Short mmCIF file of C-alpha atoms in Angstrom, two decimals:
data_model
loop_
_atom_site.label_atom_id
_atom_site.label_comp_id
_atom_site.label_asym_id
_atom_site.label_seq_id
_atom_site.Cartn_x
_atom_site.Cartn_y
_atom_site.Cartn_z
CA MET J 366 -2.47 16.32 4.59
CA GLY J 367 -0.91 12.92 3.89
CA PHE J 368 1.34 11.38 1.39
CA MET J 369 -0.48 8.81 -0.52
CA MET J 370 -0.08 5.74 -2.47
CA GLU J 371 -1.97 4.90 -5.32
CA SER J 372 -1.45 1.18 -6.61
CA GLY J 373 -3.12 -1.48 -9.11
CA LEU J 374 -3.15 -5.19 -9.99
CA GLY J 375 -0.77 -5.40 -7.06
CA PHE J 376 2.04 -3.13 -7.97
CA MET J 377 2.79 0.44 -6.28
CA MET J 378 2.41 3.03 -9.49
CA GLU J 379 2.25 6.19 -8.28
CA SER J 380 2.56 8.47 -5.38
CA GLY J 381 1.60 12.10 -4.34
CA LEU J 382 -0.47 14.22 -1.87
CA VAL J 383 -3.91 13.87 -0.63
CA ASP J 384 -6.29 15.92 1.22
CA GLU J 385 -7.69 14.02 3.47
CA ARG J 386 -8.86 16.11 6.52
CA VAL J 387 -8.57 14.32 9.87
CA ARG J 388 -12.31 14.06 11.44
CA LYS J 389 -13.50 16.15 14.23
CA THR J 390 -12.61 15.63 17.58
CA GLU J 391 -14.65 12.89 19.58
CA PRO J 392 -14.83 12.92 23.64
CA GLU J 393 -12.48 10.11 23.89
CA ASP J 394 -9.85 10.99 20.55
CA VAL J 395 -6.11 12.84 21.11
CA VAL J 396 -4.99 14.87 18.35
CA PHE J 397 -1.22 14.35 17.59
CA ARG J 398 1.31 16.03 15.29
CA VAL J 399 3.05 13.67 13.35
CA LEU J 400 6.73 13.83 13.95
CA TYR J 401 8.10 10.27 12.93
CA CYS J 402 6.72 7.83 11.26
CA GLY J 403 9.05 3.68 10.90
CA VAL J 404 8.64 2.49 7.44
CA ASP J 405 7.41 -1.22 8.01
CA HIS J 406 7.57 -4.00 5.07
CA THR J 407 3.84 -4.80 6.30
CA ASP J 408 3.74 -0.95 4.43
CA LEU J 409 4.88 -2.36 1.22
CA HIS J 410 2.71 -5.77 1.69
CA PHE J 411 -0.54 -3.22 1.99
CA MET J 412 0.81 -1.01 -1.14
CA ARG J 413 0.46 -4.08 -3.45
CA SER J 414 -2.27 -5.65 -1.69
CA ASP J 415 -0.65 -8.24 -1.26
CA THR J 416 -3.30 -9.67 1.52
CA ARG J 417 -6.09 -8.43 -0.97
CA ILE J 418 -7.51 -6.14 1.58
CA THR J 419 -6.34 -2.52 0.82
CA ASN J 420 -8.48 0.11 -0.09
CA TYR J 421 -7.06 2.88 -2.16
CA PRO J 422 -5.63 5.59 -2.11
CA LEU J 423 -3.91 4.73 0.68
CA VAL J 424 -1.50 6.41 3.47
CA PRO J 425 0.79 3.90 4.90
CA GLY J 426 2.22 4.41 7.98
CA HIS J 427 1.86 2.49 11.19
CA GLU J 428 4.45 3.33 13.08
CA VAL J 429 3.48 6.70 14.60
CA VAL J 430 5.21 9.29 16.91
CA GLY J 431 3.85 12.74 17.98
CA GLU J 432 2.68 15.40 20.13
CA VAL J 433 -0.12 15.85 21.27
CA ILE J 434 -1.95 19.13 20.54
CA GLU J 435 -5.87 19.00 21.27
CA LEU J 436 -7.47 16.31 23.55
CA GLY J 437 -11.42 15.28 24.20
CA SER J 438 -12.91 16.24 27.15
CA GLU J 439 -13.15 12.77 28.30
CA VAL J 440 -8.87 12.13 28.10
CA LYS J 441 -7.46 12.38 31.64
CA LYS J 442 -4.30 10.47 31.10
CA LEU J 443 -2.46 12.98 29.13
CA LYS J 444 -1.61 16.10 28.26
CA GLU J 445 -1.15 18.72 25.79
CA GLY J 446 2.72 18.75 24.73
CA GLU J 447 3.24 15.22 25.61
CA MET J 448 4.90 12.58 23.37
CA VAL J 449 2.76 9.37 22.29
CA GLY J 450 2.98 6.96 20.25
CA VAL J 451 0.48 4.88 17.97
CA GLY J 452 1.03 1.33 16.47
CA CYS J 453 -1.32 -0.64 14.23
CA TYR J 454 -4.66 0.71 14.90
CA GLY J 455 -7.54 2.74 12.68
CA ARG J 456 -8.51 3.14 8.96
CA PRO J 457 -5.99 0.78 6.89
CA THR J 458 -6.01 3.82 4.43
CA GLN J 459 -4.91 6.36 6.93
CA GLY J 460 -1.79 6.25 8.33
CA GLY J 461 1.32 7.91 10.09
CA PHE J 462 2.57 9.16 6.86
CA SER J 463 0.68 12.66 7.65
CA SER J 464 1.01 15.95 9.18
CA ALA J 465 -1.66 14.76 11.84
CA MET J 466 -3.33 11.98 13.15
CA VAL J 467 -6.82 11.64 15.24
CA VAL J 468 -7.27 8.50 17.42
CA HIS J 469 -9.01 7.11 20.44
CA GLN J 470 -7.48 7.34 23.57
CA LYS J 471 -7.26 3.52 24.29
CA PHE J 472 -4.84 2.91 21.27
CA VAL J 473 -2.38 5.61 22.58
CA VAL J 474 0.55 5.08 24.19
CA LYS J 475 2.99 7.38 26.48
CA ILE J 476 6.69 7.79 25.21
CA PRO J 477 9.37 7.91 28.10
CA LYS J 478 10.84 11.34 27.91
CA GLU J 479 14.07 9.08 27.63
CA LEU J 480 13.53 7.73 24.14
CA ALA J 481 14.05 9.80 21.68
CA PRO J 482 10.99 9.83 19.36
CA GLU J 483 13.20 8.75 16.54
CA GLN J 484 13.92 5.63 18.34
CA ALA J 485 10.75 4.57 19.38
CA ALA J 486 8.68 5.01 16.28
CA PRO J 487 9.90 1.00 15.11
CA LEU J 488 8.73 -0.25 18.54
CA LEU J 489 5.75 0.23 18.05
CA CYS J 490 5.12 -2.22 15.34
CA ALA J 491 8.31 -3.90 14.88
CA GLY J 492 9.52 -3.77 18.45
CA VAL J 493 6.47 -5.02 20.14
CA THR J 494 5.86 -8.21 17.28
CA ALA J 495 9.31 -9.43 18.75
CA TYR J 496 8.48 -8.49 22.72
CA SER J 497 4.95 -10.13 22.65
CA PRO J 498 6.02 -13.72 21.91
CA LEU J 499 9.26 -13.28 23.70
CA LYS J 500 7.81 -11.99 26.79
CA GLN J 501 6.17 -15.79 26.96
CA LEU J 502 9.50 -17.29 27.82
CA ILE J 503 10.12 -14.84 30.98
CA GLY J 504 10.28 -16.63 33.94
CA SER J 505 11.91 -19.63 32.78
CA ASN J 506 13.80 -21.86 35.26
CA ARG J 507 16.64 -22.44 32.72
CA PRO J 508 18.87 -20.80 30.16
CA LEU J 509 17.27 -20.25 26.92
CA LYS J 510 18.84 -20.68 23.77
CA GLY J 511 17.25 -18.81 20.81
CA GLY J 512 17.55 -18.25 17.19
CA ILE J 513 16.28 -15.48 15.67
CA LEU J 514 15.65 -15.82 11.71
CA GLY J 515 15.82 -13.31 9.77
CA LEU J 516 18.13 -9.94 10.37
CA GLY J 517 15.88 -7.36 9.58
CA GLY J 518 13.61 -4.57 11.36
CA VAL J 519 11.71 -7.05 13.36
CA GLY J 520 15.03 -9.59 13.63
CA HIS J 521 17.29 -6.94 14.85
CA LEU J 522 14.73 -5.46 17.15
CA GLY J 523 14.50 -9.47 18.30
CA VAL J 524 18.16 -10.08 18.51
CA LEU J 525 18.39 -7.09 21.10
CA ILE J 526 15.42 -7.91 23.24
CA ALA J 527 16.31 -11.49 23.92
CA LYS J 528 19.79 -10.85 24.48
CA ALA J 529 18.57 -7.95 26.88
CA MET J 530 16.09 -10.91 28.69
CA GLY J 531 19.62 -12.84 29.17
CA HIS J 532 19.22 -15.56 26.41
CA HIS J 533 21.92 -17.10 24.50
CA VAL J 534 21.10 -16.21 20.64
CA THR J 535 21.78 -17.19 17.43
CA VAL J 536 21.20 -15.44 14.63
CA ILE J 537 19.87 -17.54 11.15
CA SER J 538 20.23 -15.93 7.71
CA SER J 539 20.94 -17.46 4.38
CA THR J 540 24.18 -16.10 3.92
CA ASN J 541 26.69 -15.13 5.97
CA LYS J 542 26.66 -11.13 4.98
CA LYS J 543 25.45 -10.27 8.17
CA ARG J 544 27.93 -12.51 10.29
CA ASP J 545 29.57 -9.08 11.64
CA GLU J 546 26.80 -6.94 12.45
CA ALA J 547 25.36 -9.68 13.89
CA LEU J 548 27.75 -10.74 16.03
CA GLU J 549 30.00 -7.09 16.79
CA HIS J 550 26.55 -4.62 16.87
CA LEU J 551 24.18 -6.29 18.12
CA GLY J 552 25.67 -8.83 20.39
CA ALA J 553 24.18 -12.32 18.97
CA ASP J 554 26.23 -15.15 20.45
CA ALA J 555 26.35 -17.33 16.97
CA PHE J 556 25.39 -17.45 13.93
CA LEU J 557 24.21 -20.15 11.63
CA VAL J 558 23.97 -19.73 7.83
CA SER J 559 20.97 -22.08 6.42
CA SER J 560 22.04 -22.58 2.80
CA ASN J 561 25.18 -24.39 4.74
CA GLY J 562 24.01 -27.97 5.52
CA ALA J 563 27.37 -28.58 7.76
CA GLU J 564 26.16 -25.54 10.12
CA MET J 565 23.00 -26.79 10.12
CA GLU J 566 23.17 -30.14 10.86
CA ALA J 567 26.11 -29.46 13.60
CA ALA J 568 22.91 -27.17 15.36
CA THR J 569 20.11 -29.87 14.92
CA GLY J 570 18.57 -30.13 18.34
CA THR J 571 20.29 -26.81 20.34
CA LEU J 572 17.76 -24.47 20.13
CA ASP J 573 14.40 -23.46 22.25
CA TYR J 574 12.90 -21.70 20.33
CA ILE J 575 12.94 -19.78 16.88
CA LEU J 576 11.60 -16.29 16.56
CA ASP J 577 10.86 -16.65 12.19
CA THR J 578 10.60 -12.93 11.00
CA VAL J 579 11.30 -13.86 7.87
CA PRO J 580 8.07 -11.71 5.58
CA ALA J 581 8.67 -13.88 2.67
CA MET J 582 8.35 -17.81 1.78
CA HIS J 583 10.47 -20.20 2.93
CA PRO J 584 10.20 -23.77 3.84
CA LEU J 585 10.21 -24.64 7.98
CA GLN J 586 11.62 -27.99 7.81
CA ALA J 587 15.01 -27.49 8.08
CA TYR J 588 14.50 -24.91 10.77
CA LEU J 589 12.25 -27.37 13.32
CA SER J 590 15.03 -30.13 13.42
CA LEU J 591 17.38 -27.15 15.15
CA LEU J 592 14.57 -27.33 17.87
CA LYS J 593 15.07 -29.33 21.31
CA VAL J 594 12.39 -31.87 22.42
CA GLU J 595 9.11 -29.60 23.16
CA GLY J 596 10.77 -26.45 21.08
CA LYS J 597 8.85 -23.58 19.46
CA ILE J 598 8.76 -21.71 16.16
CA PHE J 599 6.71 -18.32 16.70
CA ILE J 600 5.94 -16.89 13.67
CA VAL J 601 5.54 -13.10 13.18
CA GLY J 602 7.01 -12.52 9.39
CA ILE J 603 3.63 -12.58 7.12
CA SER J 604 4.61 -14.25 3.91
CA PRO J 605 2.69 -13.47 0.94
CA LYS J 606 2.57 -17.79 -0.01
CA PRO J 607 2.11 -20.80 2.05
CA LEU J 608 4.93 -21.89 4.44
CA GLU J 609 5.14 -25.67 3.98
CA PHE J 610 6.17 -28.45 6.50
CA ASP J 611 6.49 -32.02 7.02
CA ALA J 612 4.19 -32.84 10.21
CA SER J 613 6.80 -35.30 11.33
CA GLY J 614 9.01 -32.91 12.02
CA LEU J 615 6.36 -31.19 14.89
CA ILE J 616 5.22 -34.69 15.93
CA LEU J 617 9.00 -36.19 16.76
CA GLY J 618 10.22 -33.86 19.60
CA LYS J 619 6.47 -32.49 20.67
CA LYS J 620 7.53 -29.33 18.92
CA THR J 621 5.27 -26.04 18.77
CA LEU J 622 4.68 -24.05 15.73
CA SER J 623 2.80 -20.82 16.62
CA GLY J 624 1.92 -17.16 15.18
CA SER J 625 1.98 -13.83 16.85
CA PHE J 626 0.09 -10.76 15.51
CA ILE J 627 2.14 -7.57 16.72
CA GLY J 628 1.15 -7.36 20.58
CA ASN J 629 -1.80 -5.69 23.18
CA MET J 630 -1.33 -1.77 23.91
CA GLU J 631 -0.12 -3.29 26.97
CA GLU J 632 2.73 -4.94 25.59
CA THR J 633 3.28 -1.92 23.55
CA GLN J 634 3.60 0.23 26.27
CA GLU J 635 5.83 -2.74 27.91
CA ILE J 636 8.64 -2.43 25.15
CA LEU J 637 8.64 1.24 24.87
CA GLU J 638 9.51 0.89 29.33
CA PHE J 639 11.83 -2.02 28.31
CA TRP J 640 14.00 -0.25 26.15
CA VAL J 641 14.52 2.63 28.57
CA GLU J 642 15.05 -0.11 31.59
CA LYS J 643 17.85 -2.02 29.18
CA GLY J 644 19.48 0.98 27.50
CA LEU J 645 19.22 -0.36 24.02
CA LYS J 646 19.24 1.46 21.31
CA THR J 647 17.29 0.87 17.87
CA MET J 648 19.44 0.94 14.66
CA VAL J 649 17.49 3.62 12.63
CA GLU J 650 17.99 5.33 9.04
CA VAL J 651 15.74 8.11 9.58
CA VAL J 652 14.98 9.85 6.23
CA LYS J 653 12.73 12.34 4.55
CA MET J 654 8.82 11.96 3.21
CA ASP J 655 10.57 12.65 -0.80
CA TYR J 656 13.06 9.64 -0.17
CA VAL J 657 10.16 7.23 0.81
CA ASN J 658 9.67 5.46 -2.77
CA LYS J 659 13.24 4.86 -2.59
CA ALA J 660 13.19 3.23 1.24
CA PHE J 661 10.73 0.81 -0.35
CA GLU J 662 12.80 -0.40 -3.02
CA ARG J 663 15.48 -0.53 -0.68
CA ILE J 664 13.04 -2.43 2.16
CA GLU J 665 12.92 -4.70 -1.14
CA ARG J 666 16.52 -5.45 -1.55
CA ASN J 667 17.07 -5.91 1.88
CA ASP J 668 19.23 -2.92 2.03
CA VAL J 669 18.46 -1.26 5.35
CA ARG J 670 20.12 -1.08 8.66
CA TYR J 671 17.67 -1.95 10.12
CA ARG J 672 14.90 0.54 10.14
CA PHE J 673 13.86 3.24 7.99
CA VAL J 674 12.23 6.04 10.34
CA VAL J 675 10.84 9.31 8.30
CA ASN J 676 10.92 12.45 10.02
CA VAL J 677 7.67 13.62 8.81
CA ALA J 678 7.28 17.05 10.33
CA GLY J 679 10.78 17.98 8.81
CA SER J 680 9.54 17.08 5.51
CA ASN J 681 7.15 19.06 3.01
CA LEU J 682 4.01 17.95 2.94
CA GLU J 683 2.57 20.81 0.75
#
């Protein structure tokens, strides 16, 4: 049983329950009961078919944590009763807003015993999305100064990861609204308001990298100017419209503009273990399935600190 979204012409129109039975268990399959599932801005893109690849009816959810209830005959790395996670995998119409899932074992990660399942869920997409590009900077022979552009689900995890890696972290936001949260709650070192010309000018050439997490149209030119020589911008937010910049902003200073899409399975397991090792805490708001439409409305308004997680097992899916 899953929670279905039906859309047309790019707008969510209806929601309800769909009786989508899990497939027959194959030798390398893992069957698990879904406990928690994160709510991602990408789910909103798919619900509205912003990327024009959605098939309806759609069961969203790709930050899924659950308990193993059945194993295929060739699965040796897991046991029944263990806690597992699945990130961006599978048929796009059948996600974690469901009572159970069947997944090939190569797409399953183990959730460390020290990590609460609702804490783990956002790491399976948002967390590894921030971790994968920042991992490239491990081993630098000098202290790094980084910028985190956007303080949402991915952004707040980016701040925590970069700080745990020992970086000097500046949060970049369009308004002053999240300054106290960034500095006091997340431990950022500085806060930069991108709409403040004086602040932006003073920060010119001060950053080694920027992790761009903004999932909406925004100009890149001003952010390129914040980079040092050979600085990098990692784009991980999916904008539904093209991003624009002047090529001279890259050429002058040998700067790099690159993208990073989620992460591989090894990195997904790594971020879970990194969270435990560093004693980090995901900032989540746990809700039931009957609140999920409201949650998506609040995500659109950027009204969540900083990630919704659905208590699927505790919701009524009948």
